[in-house]
Tab-separated table of C-alpha atoms in Angstrom:
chain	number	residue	atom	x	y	z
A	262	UNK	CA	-19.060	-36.634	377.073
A	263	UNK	CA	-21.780	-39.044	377.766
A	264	UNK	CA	-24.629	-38.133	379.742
A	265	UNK	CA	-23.708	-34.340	379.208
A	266	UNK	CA	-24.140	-34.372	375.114
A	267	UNK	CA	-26.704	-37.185	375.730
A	268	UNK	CA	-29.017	-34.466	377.737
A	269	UNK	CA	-28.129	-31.776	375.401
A	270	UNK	CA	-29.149	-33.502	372.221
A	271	UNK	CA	-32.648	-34.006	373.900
A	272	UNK	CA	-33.291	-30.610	374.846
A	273	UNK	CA	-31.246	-28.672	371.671
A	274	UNK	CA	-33.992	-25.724	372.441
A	275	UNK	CA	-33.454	-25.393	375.986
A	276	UNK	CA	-29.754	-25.702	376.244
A	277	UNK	CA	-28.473	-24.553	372.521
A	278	UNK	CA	-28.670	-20.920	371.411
A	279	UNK	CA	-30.264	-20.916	367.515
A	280	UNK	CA	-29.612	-17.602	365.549
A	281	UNK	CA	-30.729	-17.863	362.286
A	282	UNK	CA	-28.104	-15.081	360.760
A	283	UNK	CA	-25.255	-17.970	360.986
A	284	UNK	CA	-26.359	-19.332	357.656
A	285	UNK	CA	-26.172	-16.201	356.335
A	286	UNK	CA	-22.911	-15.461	357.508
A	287	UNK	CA	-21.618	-18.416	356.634
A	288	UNK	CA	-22.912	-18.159	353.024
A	289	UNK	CA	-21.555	-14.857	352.489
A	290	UNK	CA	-17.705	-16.316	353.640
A	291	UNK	CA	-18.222	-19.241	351.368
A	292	UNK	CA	-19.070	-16.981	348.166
A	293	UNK	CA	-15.006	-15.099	348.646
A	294	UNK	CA	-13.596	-17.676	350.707
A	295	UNK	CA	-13.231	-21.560	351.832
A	296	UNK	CA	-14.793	-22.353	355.290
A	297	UNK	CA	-13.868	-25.153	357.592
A	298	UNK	CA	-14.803	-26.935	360.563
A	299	UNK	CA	-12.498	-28.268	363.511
A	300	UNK	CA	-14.288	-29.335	366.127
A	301	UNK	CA	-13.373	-31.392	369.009
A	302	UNK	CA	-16.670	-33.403	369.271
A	303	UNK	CA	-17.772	-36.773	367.343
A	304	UNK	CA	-19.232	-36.716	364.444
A	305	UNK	CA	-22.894	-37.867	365.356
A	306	UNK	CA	-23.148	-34.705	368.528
A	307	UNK	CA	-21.810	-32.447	365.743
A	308	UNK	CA	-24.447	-33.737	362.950
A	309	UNK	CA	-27.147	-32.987	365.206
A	310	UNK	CA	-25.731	-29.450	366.686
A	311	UNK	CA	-25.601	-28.149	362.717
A	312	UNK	CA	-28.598	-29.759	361.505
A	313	UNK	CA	-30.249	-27.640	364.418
A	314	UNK	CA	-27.914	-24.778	364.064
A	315	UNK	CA	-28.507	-24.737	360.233
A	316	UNK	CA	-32.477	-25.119	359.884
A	317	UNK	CA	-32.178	-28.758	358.235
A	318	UNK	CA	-35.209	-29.645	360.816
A	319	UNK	CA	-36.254	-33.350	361.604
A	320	UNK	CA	-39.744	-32.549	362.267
A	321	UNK	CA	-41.387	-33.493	358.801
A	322	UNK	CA	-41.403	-35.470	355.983
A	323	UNK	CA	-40.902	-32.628	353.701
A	324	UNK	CA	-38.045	-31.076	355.424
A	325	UNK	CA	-36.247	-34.608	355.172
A	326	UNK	CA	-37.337	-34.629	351.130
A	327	UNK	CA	-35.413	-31.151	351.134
A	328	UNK	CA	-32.134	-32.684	352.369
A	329	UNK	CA	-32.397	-35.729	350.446
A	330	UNK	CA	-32.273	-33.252	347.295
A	331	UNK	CA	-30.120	-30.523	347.865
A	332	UNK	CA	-26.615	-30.129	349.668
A	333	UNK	CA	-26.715	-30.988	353.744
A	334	UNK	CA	-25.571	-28.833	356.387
A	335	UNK	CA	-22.139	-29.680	355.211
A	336	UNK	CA	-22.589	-27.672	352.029
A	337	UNK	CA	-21.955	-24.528	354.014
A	338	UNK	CA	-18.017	-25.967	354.792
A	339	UNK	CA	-15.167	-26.689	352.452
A	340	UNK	CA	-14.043	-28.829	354.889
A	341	UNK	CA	-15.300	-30.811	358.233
A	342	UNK	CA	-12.841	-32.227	360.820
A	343	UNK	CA	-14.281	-33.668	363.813
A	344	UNK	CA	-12.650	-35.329	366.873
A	345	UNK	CA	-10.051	-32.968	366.159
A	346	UNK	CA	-8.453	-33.328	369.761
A	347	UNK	CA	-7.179	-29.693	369.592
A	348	UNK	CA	-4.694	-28.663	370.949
A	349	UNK	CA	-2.908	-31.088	369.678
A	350	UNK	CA	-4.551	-30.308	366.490
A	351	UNK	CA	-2.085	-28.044	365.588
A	352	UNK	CA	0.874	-29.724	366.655
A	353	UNK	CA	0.924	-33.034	366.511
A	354	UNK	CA	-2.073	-35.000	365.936
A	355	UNK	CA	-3.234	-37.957	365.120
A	356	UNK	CA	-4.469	-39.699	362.208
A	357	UNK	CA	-7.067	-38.606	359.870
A	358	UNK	CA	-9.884	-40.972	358.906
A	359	UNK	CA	-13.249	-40.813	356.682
A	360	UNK	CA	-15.956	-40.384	358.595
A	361	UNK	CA	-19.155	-43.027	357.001
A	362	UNK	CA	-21.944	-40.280	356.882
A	363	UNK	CA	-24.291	-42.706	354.732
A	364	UNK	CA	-25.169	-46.080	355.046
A	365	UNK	CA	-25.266	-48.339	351.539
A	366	UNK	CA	-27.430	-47.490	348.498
A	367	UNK	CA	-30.376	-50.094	349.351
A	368	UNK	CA	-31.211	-48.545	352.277
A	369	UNK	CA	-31.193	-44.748	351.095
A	370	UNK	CA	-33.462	-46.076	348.089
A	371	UNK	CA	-35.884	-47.373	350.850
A	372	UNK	CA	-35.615	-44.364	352.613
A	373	UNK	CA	-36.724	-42.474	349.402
A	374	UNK	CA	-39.510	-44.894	348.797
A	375	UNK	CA	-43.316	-43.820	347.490
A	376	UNK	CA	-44.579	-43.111	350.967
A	377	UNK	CA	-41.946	-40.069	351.228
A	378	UNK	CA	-39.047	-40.406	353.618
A	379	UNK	CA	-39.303	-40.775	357.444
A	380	UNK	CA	-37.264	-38.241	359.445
A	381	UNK	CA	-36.564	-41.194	361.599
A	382	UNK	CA	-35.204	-43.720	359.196
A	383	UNK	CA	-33.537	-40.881	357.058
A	384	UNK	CA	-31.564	-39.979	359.895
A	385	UNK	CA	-30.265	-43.417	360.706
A	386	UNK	CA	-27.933	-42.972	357.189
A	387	UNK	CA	-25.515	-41.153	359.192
A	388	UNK	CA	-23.654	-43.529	361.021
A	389	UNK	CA	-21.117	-41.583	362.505
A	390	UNK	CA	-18.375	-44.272	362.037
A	391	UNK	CA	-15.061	-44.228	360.956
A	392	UNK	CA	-13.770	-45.725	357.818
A	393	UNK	CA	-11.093	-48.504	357.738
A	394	UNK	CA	-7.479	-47.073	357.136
A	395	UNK	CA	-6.547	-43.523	356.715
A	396	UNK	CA	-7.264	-41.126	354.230
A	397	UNK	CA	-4.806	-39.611	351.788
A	398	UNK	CA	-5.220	-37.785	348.785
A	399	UNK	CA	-7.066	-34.454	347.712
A	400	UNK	CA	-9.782	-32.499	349.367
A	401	UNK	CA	-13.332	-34.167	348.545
A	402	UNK	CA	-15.966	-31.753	349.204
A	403	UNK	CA	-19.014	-33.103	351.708
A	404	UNK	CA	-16.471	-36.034	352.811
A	405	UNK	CA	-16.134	-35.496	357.043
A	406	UNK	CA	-12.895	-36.686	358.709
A	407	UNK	CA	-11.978	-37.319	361.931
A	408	UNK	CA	-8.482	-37.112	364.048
A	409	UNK	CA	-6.378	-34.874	365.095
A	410	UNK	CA	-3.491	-35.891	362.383
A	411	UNK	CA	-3.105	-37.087	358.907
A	412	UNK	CA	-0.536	-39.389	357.449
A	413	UNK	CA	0.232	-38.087	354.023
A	414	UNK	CA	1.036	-40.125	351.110
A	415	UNK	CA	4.025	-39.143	348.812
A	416	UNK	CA	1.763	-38.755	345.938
A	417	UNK	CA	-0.389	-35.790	348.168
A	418	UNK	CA	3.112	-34.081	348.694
A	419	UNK	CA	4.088	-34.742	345.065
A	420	UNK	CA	0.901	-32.312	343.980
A	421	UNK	CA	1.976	-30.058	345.795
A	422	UNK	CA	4.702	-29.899	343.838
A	423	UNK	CA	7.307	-30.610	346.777
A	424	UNK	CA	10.986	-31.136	346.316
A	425	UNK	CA	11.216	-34.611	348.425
A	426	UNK	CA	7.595	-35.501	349.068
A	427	UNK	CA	7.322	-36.591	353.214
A	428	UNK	CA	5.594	-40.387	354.284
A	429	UNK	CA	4.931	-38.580	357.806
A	430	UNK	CA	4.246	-35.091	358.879
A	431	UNK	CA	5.112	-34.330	362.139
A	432	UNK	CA	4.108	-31.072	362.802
A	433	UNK	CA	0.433	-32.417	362.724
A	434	UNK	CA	-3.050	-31.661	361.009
A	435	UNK	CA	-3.216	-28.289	361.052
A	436	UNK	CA	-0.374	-28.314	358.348
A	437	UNK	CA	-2.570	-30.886	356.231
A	438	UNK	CA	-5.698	-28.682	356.749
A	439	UNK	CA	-3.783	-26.110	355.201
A	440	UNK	CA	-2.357	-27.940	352.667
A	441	UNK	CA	-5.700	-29.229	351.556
A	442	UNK	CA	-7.153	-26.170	351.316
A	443	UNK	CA	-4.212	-24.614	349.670
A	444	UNK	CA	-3.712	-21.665	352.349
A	445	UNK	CA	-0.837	-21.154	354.578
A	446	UNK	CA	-0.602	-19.390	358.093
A	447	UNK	CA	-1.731	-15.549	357.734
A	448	UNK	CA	-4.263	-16.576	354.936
A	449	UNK	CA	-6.704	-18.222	357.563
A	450	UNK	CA	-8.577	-16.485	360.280
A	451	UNK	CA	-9.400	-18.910	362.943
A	452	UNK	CA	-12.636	-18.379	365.456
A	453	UNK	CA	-12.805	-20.161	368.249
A	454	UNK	CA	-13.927	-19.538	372.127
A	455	UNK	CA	-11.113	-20.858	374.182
A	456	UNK	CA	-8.214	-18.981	374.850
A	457	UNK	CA	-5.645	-21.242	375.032
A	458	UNK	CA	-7.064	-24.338	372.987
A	459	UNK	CA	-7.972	-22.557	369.679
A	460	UNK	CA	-6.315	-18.764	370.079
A	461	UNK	CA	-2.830	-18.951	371.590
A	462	UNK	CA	-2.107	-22.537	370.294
A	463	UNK	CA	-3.162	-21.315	366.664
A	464	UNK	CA	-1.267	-18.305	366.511
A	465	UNK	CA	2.140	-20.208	368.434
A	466	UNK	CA	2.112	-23.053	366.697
A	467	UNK	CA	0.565	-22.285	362.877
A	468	UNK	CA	0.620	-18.400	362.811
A	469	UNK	CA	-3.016	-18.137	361.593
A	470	UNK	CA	-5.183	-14.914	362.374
A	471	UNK	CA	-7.238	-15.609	364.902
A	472	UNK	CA	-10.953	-14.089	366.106
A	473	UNK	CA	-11.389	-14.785	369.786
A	474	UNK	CA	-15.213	-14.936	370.581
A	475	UNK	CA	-15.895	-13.950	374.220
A	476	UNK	CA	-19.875	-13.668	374.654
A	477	UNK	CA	-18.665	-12.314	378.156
A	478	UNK	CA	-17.976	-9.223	376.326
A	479	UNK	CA	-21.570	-7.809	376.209
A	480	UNK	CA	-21.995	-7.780	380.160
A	481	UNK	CA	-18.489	-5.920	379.947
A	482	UNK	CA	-19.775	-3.370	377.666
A	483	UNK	CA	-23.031	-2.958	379.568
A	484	UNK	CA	-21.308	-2.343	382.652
A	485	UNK	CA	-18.854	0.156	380.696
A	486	UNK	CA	-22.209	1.844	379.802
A	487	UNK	CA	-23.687	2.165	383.200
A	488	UNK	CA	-20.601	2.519	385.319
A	489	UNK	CA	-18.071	4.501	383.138
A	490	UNK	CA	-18.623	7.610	385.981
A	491	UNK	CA	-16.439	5.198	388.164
A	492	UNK	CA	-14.235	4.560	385.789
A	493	UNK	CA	-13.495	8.654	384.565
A	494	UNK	CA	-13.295	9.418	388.261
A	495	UNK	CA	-10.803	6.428	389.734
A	496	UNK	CA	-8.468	7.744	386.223
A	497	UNK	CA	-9.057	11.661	387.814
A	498	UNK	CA	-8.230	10.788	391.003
A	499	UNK	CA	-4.887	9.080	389.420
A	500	UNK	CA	-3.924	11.899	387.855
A	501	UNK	CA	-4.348	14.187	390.935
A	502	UNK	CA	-2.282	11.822	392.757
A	503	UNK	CA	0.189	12.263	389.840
A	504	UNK	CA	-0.214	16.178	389.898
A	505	UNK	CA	0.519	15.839	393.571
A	506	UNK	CA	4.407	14.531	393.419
A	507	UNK	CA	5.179	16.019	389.907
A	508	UNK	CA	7.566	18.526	391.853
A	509	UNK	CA	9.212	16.459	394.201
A	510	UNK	CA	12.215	15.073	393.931
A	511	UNK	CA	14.324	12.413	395.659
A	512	UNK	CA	14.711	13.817	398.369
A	513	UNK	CA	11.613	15.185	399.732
A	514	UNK	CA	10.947	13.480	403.635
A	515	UNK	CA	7.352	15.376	403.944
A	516	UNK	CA	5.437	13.882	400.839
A	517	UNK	CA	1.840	14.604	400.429
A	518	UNK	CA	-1.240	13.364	402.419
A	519	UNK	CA	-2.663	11.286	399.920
A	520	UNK	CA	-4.649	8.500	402.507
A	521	UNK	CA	-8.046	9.848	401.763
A	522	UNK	CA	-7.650	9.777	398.162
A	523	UNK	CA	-6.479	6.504	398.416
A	524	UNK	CA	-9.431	5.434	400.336
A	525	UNK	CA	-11.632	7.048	397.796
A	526	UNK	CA	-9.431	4.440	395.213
A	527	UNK	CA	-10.565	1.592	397.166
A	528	UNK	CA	-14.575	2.222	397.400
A	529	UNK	CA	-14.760	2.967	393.187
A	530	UNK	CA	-12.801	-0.217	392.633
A	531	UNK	CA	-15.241	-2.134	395.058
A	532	UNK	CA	-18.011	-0.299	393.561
A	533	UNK	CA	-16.725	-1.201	389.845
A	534	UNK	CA	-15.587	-4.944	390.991
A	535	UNK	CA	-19.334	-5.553	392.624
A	536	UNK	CA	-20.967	-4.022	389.398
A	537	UNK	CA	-19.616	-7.077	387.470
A	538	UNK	CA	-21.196	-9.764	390.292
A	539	UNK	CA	-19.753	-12.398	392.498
A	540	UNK	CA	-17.053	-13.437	390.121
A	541	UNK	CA	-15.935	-9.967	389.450
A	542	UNK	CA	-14.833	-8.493	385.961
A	543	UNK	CA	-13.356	-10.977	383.432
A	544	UNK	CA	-10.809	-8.314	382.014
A	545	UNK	CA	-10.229	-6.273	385.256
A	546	UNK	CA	-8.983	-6.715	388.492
A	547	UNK	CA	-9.416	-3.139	390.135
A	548	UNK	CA	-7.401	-0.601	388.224
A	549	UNK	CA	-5.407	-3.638	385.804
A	550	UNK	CA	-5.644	-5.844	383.401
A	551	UNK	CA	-6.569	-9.634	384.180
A	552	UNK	CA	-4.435	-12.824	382.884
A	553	UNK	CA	-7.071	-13.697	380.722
A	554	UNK	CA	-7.565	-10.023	378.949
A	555	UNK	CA	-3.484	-9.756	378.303
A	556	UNK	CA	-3.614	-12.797	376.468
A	557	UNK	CA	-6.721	-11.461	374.335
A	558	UNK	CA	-4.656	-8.528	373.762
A	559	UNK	CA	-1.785	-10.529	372.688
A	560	UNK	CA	-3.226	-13.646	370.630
A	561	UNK	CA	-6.200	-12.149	369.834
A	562	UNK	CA	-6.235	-10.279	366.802
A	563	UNK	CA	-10.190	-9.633	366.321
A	564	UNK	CA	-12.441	-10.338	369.670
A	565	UNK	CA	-15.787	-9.889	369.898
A	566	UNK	CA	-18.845	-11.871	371.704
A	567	UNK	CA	-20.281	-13.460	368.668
A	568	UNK	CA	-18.544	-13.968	365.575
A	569	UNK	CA	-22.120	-12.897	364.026
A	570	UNK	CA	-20.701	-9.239	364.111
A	571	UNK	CA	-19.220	-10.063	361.060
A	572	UNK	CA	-21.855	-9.501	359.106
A	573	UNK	CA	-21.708	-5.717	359.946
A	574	UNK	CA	-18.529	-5.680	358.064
A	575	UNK	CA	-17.750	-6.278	353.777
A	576	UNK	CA	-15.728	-8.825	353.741
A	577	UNK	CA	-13.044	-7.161	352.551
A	578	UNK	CA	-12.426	-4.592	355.739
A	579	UNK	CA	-8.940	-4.316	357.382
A	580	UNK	CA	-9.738	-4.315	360.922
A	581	UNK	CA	-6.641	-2.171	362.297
A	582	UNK	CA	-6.196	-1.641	365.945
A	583	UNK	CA	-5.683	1.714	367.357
A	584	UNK	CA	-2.700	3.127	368.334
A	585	UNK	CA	-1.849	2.638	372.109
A	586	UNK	CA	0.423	4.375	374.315
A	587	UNK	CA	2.858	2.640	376.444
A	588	UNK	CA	1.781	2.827	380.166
């Protein structure tokens, strides 16, 4: 908020990552899919993230020309929500409202005047304010909209051919988004980076597939890569411990020494939980599993550190995850 998104606007290159395969990816989804954007930020700090994100630049006359012409950054969605307010996004929400992306005809006419546009003044179409009333009725495409709920008209329930169409919906946007773009729960695969905002409250409350990106993940792997010895040998050393009381029974008084193996225990976890940094592993604590990496495991069901890894896939693979024994 404020001074934060203020500062970050200014300095997109400093503070904002730009990889130019997330058009690409996002083309491919849109040729066998529909796409959609729920974010919790306003309209104006998300125009200016996907403009950058997106290579619509601002620097140029020509580039301006270009957008003026052809489809705007939100050609690559079937459908923008902003100011989403998740969680409560997907239970229940607020109320949905057109967002005024473009200012009256006059002023785009000027903007498209002899002299070529200004990236300046062509920017200043996007107002970033919210329509009067609340929007009901069929998916436009291009059209933003903002909340974190929709009221739904009986004539949007009546298309969809429903037995006693609803004035309210209660169980909030998510159900709309759905209903708009004519999928239901398993159908959509939801990415998002928080855990418990857009994972677990996804998969609780609206039962969608959801992709979990944890850019965490490729310090994890590195470390896997140059620490694994640590990790083979604290799992040995487990087993021999194992090995050591499989023939004892109840009531054995003299068990085995097993203090110096123990200590050994203690100086490969140190040695794996300092190989991580100050703040330690984000899915390990010692030999187990943190709170954050059981919840991965359990909401989670893709997870990787940038949803760009898609593009290493068709987009038709089944990801299936392999079998695990109970511990």
């Amino acid at each position: 908020q404020g001074i934060l998104k203020d500062q970050t606007i200014k300095n997109l290159d400093k503070f904002v990552i730009k990889d130019p395969n997330l058009p690409v990816l996002l083309r491919r989804i849109k040729k066998v899919a529909k796409v959609f954007l729920a974010t919790n930020s306003d309209y104006n700090y998300t125009e200016e993230l996907k403009v950058f994100f997106l290579r619509f630049g601002r620097d140029s006359a020509a580039l301006c020309t270009r957008l003026l012409q052809t489809d705007s950054w939100r050609s690559f969605f079937d459908l923008v929500v902003v100011d989403t307010r998740k969680p409560q996004f997907f239970a229940d929400g607020t109320v949905l409202r057109q967002v005024d992306t473009v200012r009256d005809a006059p002023f785009a006419e000027d903007v498209r005047g002899a002299a070529g546009p200004s990236a300046d003044a062509f920017m200043m179409q996007n107002t970033g304010k919210l329509r009067i009333g609340t929007y009901t009725g069929d998916l436009q495409h291009g059209t933003v909209y903002s909340g974190g709920g929709i009221w739904a008209s009986p004539s949007l329930w009546s298309q969809k051919k429903r037995k006693q169409p609803l004035k309210t919906v209660p169980a909030g946007s998510a159900d709309i988004i759905c209903d708009l773009l004519d999928m239901k729960g398993k159908e959509i695969l939801y990415v998002g980076d928080h855990i418990f905002g857009d994972i677990l409250k996804s998969k609780k409350r609206q039962g969608w597939k959801t992709f979990l990106v944890v850019p965490e993940l490729t310090k994890e792997l590195q470390v896997w890569e140059e620490k694994k010895y640590l990790f083979e040998e604290l799992k040995r050393l487990d087993v021999f411990i194992a090995e050591q009381h499989k023939h004892l029974g109840s009531n054995t008084i003299n068990a085995t020494d097993i203090s110096l193996v123990q200590l050994r225990m203690k100086v490969l976890t140190y040695r794996m939980d300092m190989s991580y940094g100050q703040m330690g592993s984000l899915l390990r604590s010692g030999a187990k599993q943190t709170l954050f990496a059981s919840q991965l495991v359990r909401y989670a069901d893709l997870y990787s550190s940038s949803c760009l890894n898609l593009l290493n896939f068709p987009s038709n693979y089944l990801f299936m995850a392999p079998p695990v024994l109970v511990s």
